[in-house]
Structure formats: C-alpha cells, structure tokens
mmCIF file of C-alpha atoms and ligand atoms in Angstrom:
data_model
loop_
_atom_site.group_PDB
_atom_site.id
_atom_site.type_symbol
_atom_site.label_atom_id
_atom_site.label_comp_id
_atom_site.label_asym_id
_atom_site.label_seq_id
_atom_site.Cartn_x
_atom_site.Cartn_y
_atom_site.Cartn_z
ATOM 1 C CA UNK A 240 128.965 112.523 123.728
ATOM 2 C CA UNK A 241 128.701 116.154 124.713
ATOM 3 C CA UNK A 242 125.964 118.826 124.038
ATOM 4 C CA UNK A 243 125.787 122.074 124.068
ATOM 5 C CA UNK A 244 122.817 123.735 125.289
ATOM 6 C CA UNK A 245 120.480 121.045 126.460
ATOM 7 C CA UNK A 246 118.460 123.293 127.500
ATOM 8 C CA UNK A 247 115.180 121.920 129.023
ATOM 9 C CA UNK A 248 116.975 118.477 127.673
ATOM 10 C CA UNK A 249 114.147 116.983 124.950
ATOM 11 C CA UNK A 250 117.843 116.107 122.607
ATOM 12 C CA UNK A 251 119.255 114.812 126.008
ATOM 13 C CA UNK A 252 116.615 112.349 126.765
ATOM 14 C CA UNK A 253 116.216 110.708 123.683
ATOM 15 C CA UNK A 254 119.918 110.529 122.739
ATOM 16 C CA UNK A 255 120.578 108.793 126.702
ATOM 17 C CA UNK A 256 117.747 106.351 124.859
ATOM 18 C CA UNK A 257 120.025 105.760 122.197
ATOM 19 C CA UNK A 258 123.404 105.860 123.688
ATOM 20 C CA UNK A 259 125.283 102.231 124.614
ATOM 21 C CA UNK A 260 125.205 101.716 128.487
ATOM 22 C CA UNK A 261 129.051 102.340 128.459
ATOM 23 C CA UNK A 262 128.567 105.328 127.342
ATOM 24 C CA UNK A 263 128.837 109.425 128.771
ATOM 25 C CA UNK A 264 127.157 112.241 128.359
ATOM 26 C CA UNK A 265 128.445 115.656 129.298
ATOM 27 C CA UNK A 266 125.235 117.988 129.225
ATOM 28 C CA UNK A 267 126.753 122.182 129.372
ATOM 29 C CA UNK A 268 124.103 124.631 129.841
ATOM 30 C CA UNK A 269 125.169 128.303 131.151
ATOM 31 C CA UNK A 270 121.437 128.341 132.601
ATOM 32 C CA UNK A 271 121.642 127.004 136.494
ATOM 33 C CA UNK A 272 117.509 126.880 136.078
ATOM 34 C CA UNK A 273 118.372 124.561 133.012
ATOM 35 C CA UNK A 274 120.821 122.377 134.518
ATOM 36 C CA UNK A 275 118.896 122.268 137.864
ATOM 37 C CA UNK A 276 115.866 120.749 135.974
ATOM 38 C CA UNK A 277 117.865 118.139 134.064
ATOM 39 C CA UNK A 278 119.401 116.591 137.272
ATOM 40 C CA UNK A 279 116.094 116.451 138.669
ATOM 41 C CA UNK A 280 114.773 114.727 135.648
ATOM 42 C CA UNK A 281 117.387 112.605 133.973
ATOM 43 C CA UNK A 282 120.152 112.874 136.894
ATOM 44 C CA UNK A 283 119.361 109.412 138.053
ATOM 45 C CA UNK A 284 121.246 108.101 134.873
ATOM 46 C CA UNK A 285 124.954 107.344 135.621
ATOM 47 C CA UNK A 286 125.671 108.125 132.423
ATOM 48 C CA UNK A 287 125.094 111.392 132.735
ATOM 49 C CA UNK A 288 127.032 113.834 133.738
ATOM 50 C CA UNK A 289 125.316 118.058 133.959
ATOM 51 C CA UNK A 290 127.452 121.039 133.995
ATOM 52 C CA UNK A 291 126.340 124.524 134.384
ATOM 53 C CA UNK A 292 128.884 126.461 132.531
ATOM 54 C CA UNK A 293 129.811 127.922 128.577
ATOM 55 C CA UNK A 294 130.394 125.178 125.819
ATOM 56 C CA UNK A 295 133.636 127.440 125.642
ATOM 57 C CA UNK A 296 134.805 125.777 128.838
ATOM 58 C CA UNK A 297 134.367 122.385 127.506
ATOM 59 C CA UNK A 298 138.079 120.969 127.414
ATOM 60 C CA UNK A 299 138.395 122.118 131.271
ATOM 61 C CA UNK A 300 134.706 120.376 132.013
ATOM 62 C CA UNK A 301 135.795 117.248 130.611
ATOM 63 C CA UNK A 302 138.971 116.578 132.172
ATOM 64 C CA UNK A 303 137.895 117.611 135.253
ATOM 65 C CA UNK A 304 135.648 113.815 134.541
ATOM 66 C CA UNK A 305 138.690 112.284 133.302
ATOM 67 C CA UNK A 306 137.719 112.472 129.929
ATOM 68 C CA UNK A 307 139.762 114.226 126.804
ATOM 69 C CA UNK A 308 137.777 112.775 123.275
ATOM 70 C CA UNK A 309 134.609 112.505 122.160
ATOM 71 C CA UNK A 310 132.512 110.742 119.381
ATOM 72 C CA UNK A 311 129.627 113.232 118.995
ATOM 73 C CA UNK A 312 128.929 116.685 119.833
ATOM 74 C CA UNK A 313 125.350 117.781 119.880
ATOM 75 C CA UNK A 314 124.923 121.545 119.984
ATOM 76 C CA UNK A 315 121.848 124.010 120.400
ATOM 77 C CA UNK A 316 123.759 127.231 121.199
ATOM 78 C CA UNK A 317 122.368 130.231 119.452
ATOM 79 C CA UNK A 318 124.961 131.388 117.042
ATOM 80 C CA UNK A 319 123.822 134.218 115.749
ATOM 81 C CA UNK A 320 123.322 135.685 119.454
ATOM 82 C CA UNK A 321 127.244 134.430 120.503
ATOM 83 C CA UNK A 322 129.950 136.705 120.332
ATOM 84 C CA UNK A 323 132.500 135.701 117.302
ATOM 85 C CA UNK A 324 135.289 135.026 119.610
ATOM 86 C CA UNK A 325 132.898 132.736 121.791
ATOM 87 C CA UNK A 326 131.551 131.042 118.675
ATOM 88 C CA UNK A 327 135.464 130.219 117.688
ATOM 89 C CA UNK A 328 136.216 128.992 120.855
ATOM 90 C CA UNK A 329 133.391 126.959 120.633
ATOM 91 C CA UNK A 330 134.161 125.320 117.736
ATOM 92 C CA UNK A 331 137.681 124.976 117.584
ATOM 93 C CA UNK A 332 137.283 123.255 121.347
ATOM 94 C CA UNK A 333 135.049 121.326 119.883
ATOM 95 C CA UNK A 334 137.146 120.083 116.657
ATOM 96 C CA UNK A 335 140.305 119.686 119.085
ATOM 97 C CA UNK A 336 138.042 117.155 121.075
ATOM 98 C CA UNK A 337 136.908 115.134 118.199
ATOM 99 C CA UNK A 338 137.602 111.499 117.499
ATOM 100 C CA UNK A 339 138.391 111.748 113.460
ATOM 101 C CA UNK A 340 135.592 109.787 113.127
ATOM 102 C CA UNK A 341 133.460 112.391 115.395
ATOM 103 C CA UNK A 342 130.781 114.722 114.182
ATOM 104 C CA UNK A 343 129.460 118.211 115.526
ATOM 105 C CA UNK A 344 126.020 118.357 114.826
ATOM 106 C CA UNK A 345 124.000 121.738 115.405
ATOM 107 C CA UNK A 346 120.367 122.650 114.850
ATOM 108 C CA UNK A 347 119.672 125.988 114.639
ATOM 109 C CA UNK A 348 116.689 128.148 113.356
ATOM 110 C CA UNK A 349 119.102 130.630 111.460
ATOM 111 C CA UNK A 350 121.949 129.716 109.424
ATOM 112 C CA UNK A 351 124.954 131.713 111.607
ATOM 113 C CA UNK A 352 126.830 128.753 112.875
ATOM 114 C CA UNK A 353 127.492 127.429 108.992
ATOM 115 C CA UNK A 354 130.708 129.602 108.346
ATOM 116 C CA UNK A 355 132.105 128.654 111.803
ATOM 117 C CA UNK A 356 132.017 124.869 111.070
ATOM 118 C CA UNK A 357 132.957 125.323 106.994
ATOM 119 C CA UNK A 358 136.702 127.151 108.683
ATOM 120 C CA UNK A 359 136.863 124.287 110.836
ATOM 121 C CA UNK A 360 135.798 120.963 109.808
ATOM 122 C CA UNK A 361 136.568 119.436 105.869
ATOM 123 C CA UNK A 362 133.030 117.904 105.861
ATOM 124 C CA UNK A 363 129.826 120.241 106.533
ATOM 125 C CA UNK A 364 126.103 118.931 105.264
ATOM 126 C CA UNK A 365 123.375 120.760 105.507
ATOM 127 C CA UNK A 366 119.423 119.277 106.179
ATOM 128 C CA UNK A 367 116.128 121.069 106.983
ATOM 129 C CA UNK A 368 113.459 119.909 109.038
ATOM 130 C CA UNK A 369 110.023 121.133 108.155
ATOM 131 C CA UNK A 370 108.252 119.762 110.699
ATOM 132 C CA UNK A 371 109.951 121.183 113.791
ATOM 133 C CA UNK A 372 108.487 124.252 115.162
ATOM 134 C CA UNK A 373 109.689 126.927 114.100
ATOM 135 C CA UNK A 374 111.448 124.861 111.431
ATOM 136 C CA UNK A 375 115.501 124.100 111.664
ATOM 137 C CA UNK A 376 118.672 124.038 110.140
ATOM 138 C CA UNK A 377 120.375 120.873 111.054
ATOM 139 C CA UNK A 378 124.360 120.475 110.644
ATOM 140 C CA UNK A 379 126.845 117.922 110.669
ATOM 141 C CA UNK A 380 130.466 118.449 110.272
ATOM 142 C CA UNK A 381 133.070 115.998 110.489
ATOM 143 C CA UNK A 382 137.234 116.503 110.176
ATOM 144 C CA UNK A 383 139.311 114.381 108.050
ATOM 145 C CA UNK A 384 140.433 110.723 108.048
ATOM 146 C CA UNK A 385 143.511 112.010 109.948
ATOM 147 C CA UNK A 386 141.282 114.220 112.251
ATOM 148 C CA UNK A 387 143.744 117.235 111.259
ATOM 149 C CA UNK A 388 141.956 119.836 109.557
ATOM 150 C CA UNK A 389 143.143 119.781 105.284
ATOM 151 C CA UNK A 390 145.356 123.061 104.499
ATOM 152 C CA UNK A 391 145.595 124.562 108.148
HETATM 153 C C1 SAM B 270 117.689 126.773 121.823
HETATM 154 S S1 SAM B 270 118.008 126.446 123.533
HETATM 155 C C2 SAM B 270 118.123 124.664 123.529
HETATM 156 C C3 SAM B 270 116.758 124.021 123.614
HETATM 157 C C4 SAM B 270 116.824 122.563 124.022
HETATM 158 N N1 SAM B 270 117.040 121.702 122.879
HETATM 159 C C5 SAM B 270 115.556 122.116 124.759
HETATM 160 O O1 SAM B 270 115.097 120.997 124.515
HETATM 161 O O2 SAM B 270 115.084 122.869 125.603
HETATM 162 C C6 SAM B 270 119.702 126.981 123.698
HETATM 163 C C7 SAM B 270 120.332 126.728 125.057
HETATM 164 O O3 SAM B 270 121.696 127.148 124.989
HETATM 165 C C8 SAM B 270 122.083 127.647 126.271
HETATM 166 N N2 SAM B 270 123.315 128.434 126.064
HETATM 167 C C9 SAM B 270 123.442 129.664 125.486
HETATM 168 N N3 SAM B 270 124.737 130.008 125.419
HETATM 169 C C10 SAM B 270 125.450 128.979 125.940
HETATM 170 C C11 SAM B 270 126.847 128.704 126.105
HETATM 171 N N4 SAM B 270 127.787 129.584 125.753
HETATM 172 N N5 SAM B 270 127.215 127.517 126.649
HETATM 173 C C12 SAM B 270 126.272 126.590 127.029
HETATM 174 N N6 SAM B 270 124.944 126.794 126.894
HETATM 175 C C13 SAM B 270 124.541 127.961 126.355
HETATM 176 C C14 SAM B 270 120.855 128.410 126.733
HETATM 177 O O4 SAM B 270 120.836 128.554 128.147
HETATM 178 C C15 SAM B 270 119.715 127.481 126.230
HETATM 179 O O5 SAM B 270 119.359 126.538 127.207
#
C-alpha cells in the first residue's frame, strides 16, 4: 500500500491496524516535520516504510525498496492546491503502479481530484462522509480487468 500525504498519519495508523503482517506501507509526505513525527510514532513497525518527498516521485521511491506494484493507494494530497501537471503525474504514476485489481482512493474536502481519476481509471465512485470535520469527498477508482486503461 502507498499513501499520499499521511500527513500527521491518523489514515496511516489505522490502515497498519488493518494491513496483513506481510504487508508494506510506503508513507510520502513532502513535509520533513510530517515525516519526522510519523517515524517517531509508528516507525517501530517494519512494515513501514516513511519518505519525505512528492507523491510525483513515487515510482523512483518504490524501487529504490525493491518494490514496483501496489494493491492500494491511499491519497490526501490537496488537489485543488497542486499544479495540473503535478496532479497528472500523480495520477498516471499512480495508475502505472496499480495491480488491476488495485484502487486509488482519495478523500478530499473539494471535488478537484474527480476529473483527474475519471481520464485515468474506467471505474470512479463517489461517497460523502458527513461526519468528518469539515465533511469529505471520498474516491475510489479502479482500472480495468486487464489493468490497461479502455480506449487509451
Ligand atoms: C490534508 S493533509 C493530510 C492529513 C492527514 N490525513 C492527517 O491525518 O494528518 C495533506 C498532506 O499532503 C502533503 N502533501 C502536499 N503535497 C504533497 C505532495 N506533492 N506529495 C506528498 N505529500 C504532499 C502535505 O504536507 C500534508 O501533510
């Protein structure tokens, strides 16, 4: 699993309580302070693996770990605050790393990272969550059986 923008890591600690004890998870926040807390908090997990840097840098991240796929990718990023170029990067890093079976799934309080994921992915559904504070948008997109994206 990776995610994008852990941030002060409330997503990261309940999805290592989740995760299978085989499993990795490549936390990528551009914030040092950010990163610098979560190994202090959750970096005596060996599953866990914190990297200060942009989700655009993902593909170079992972393989620097040995690792090329992944099931799920979490992200928080602002959208609406990214540059387009960085939010395509984003993404289409994101959709190249993929299992076919993966899904991207972003909260977000505004609805910017929607048309990035609807070029990208076949599958994007859409939920709400009233009870978060502010209240969020939460996506998941997933590619095709073949994990190619249909008419590209
Ligand atoms: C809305 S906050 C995430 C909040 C997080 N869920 C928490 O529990 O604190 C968004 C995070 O994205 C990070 N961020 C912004 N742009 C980024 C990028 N290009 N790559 C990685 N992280 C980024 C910010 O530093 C911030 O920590």
């Amino acid at each position: 699993m990776v995610e994008y923008g852990p941030g002060a890591g409330a997503f990261t600690a309940t999805a290592l309580a989740r995760l299978r004890s085989d499993a990795r998870l490549l936390a990528i926040d551009t914030s040092p302070d950010f990163t610098q807390h979560l190994e202090r908090a959750l970096g005596g997990d060996p599953r866990l693996i914190v990297a200060t840097g942009s989700a655009s840098d993902v593909e170079a991240i992972l393989a620097e770990q040995g690792l090329n796929r992944v099931d799920c990718i979490l992200s928080g990023l602002p959208f609406s605050t990214l540059s387009e170029a960085e939010a395509r990067l984003i993404i289409d890093a994101g959709a190249r790393l993929l299992r076919p079976s993966g899904s991207f799934l972003a909260y977000q309080m505004r609805t910017a990272v929607r048309p990035y994921l609807e070029a990208r992915f076949d599958k994007v559904s859409h939920d709400y969550e009233w009870w978060n504070l502010p209240p969020c948008h939460l996506y998941r997109a997933c590619l095709g059986e073949s994990g190619v994206r249909h008419g590209r």
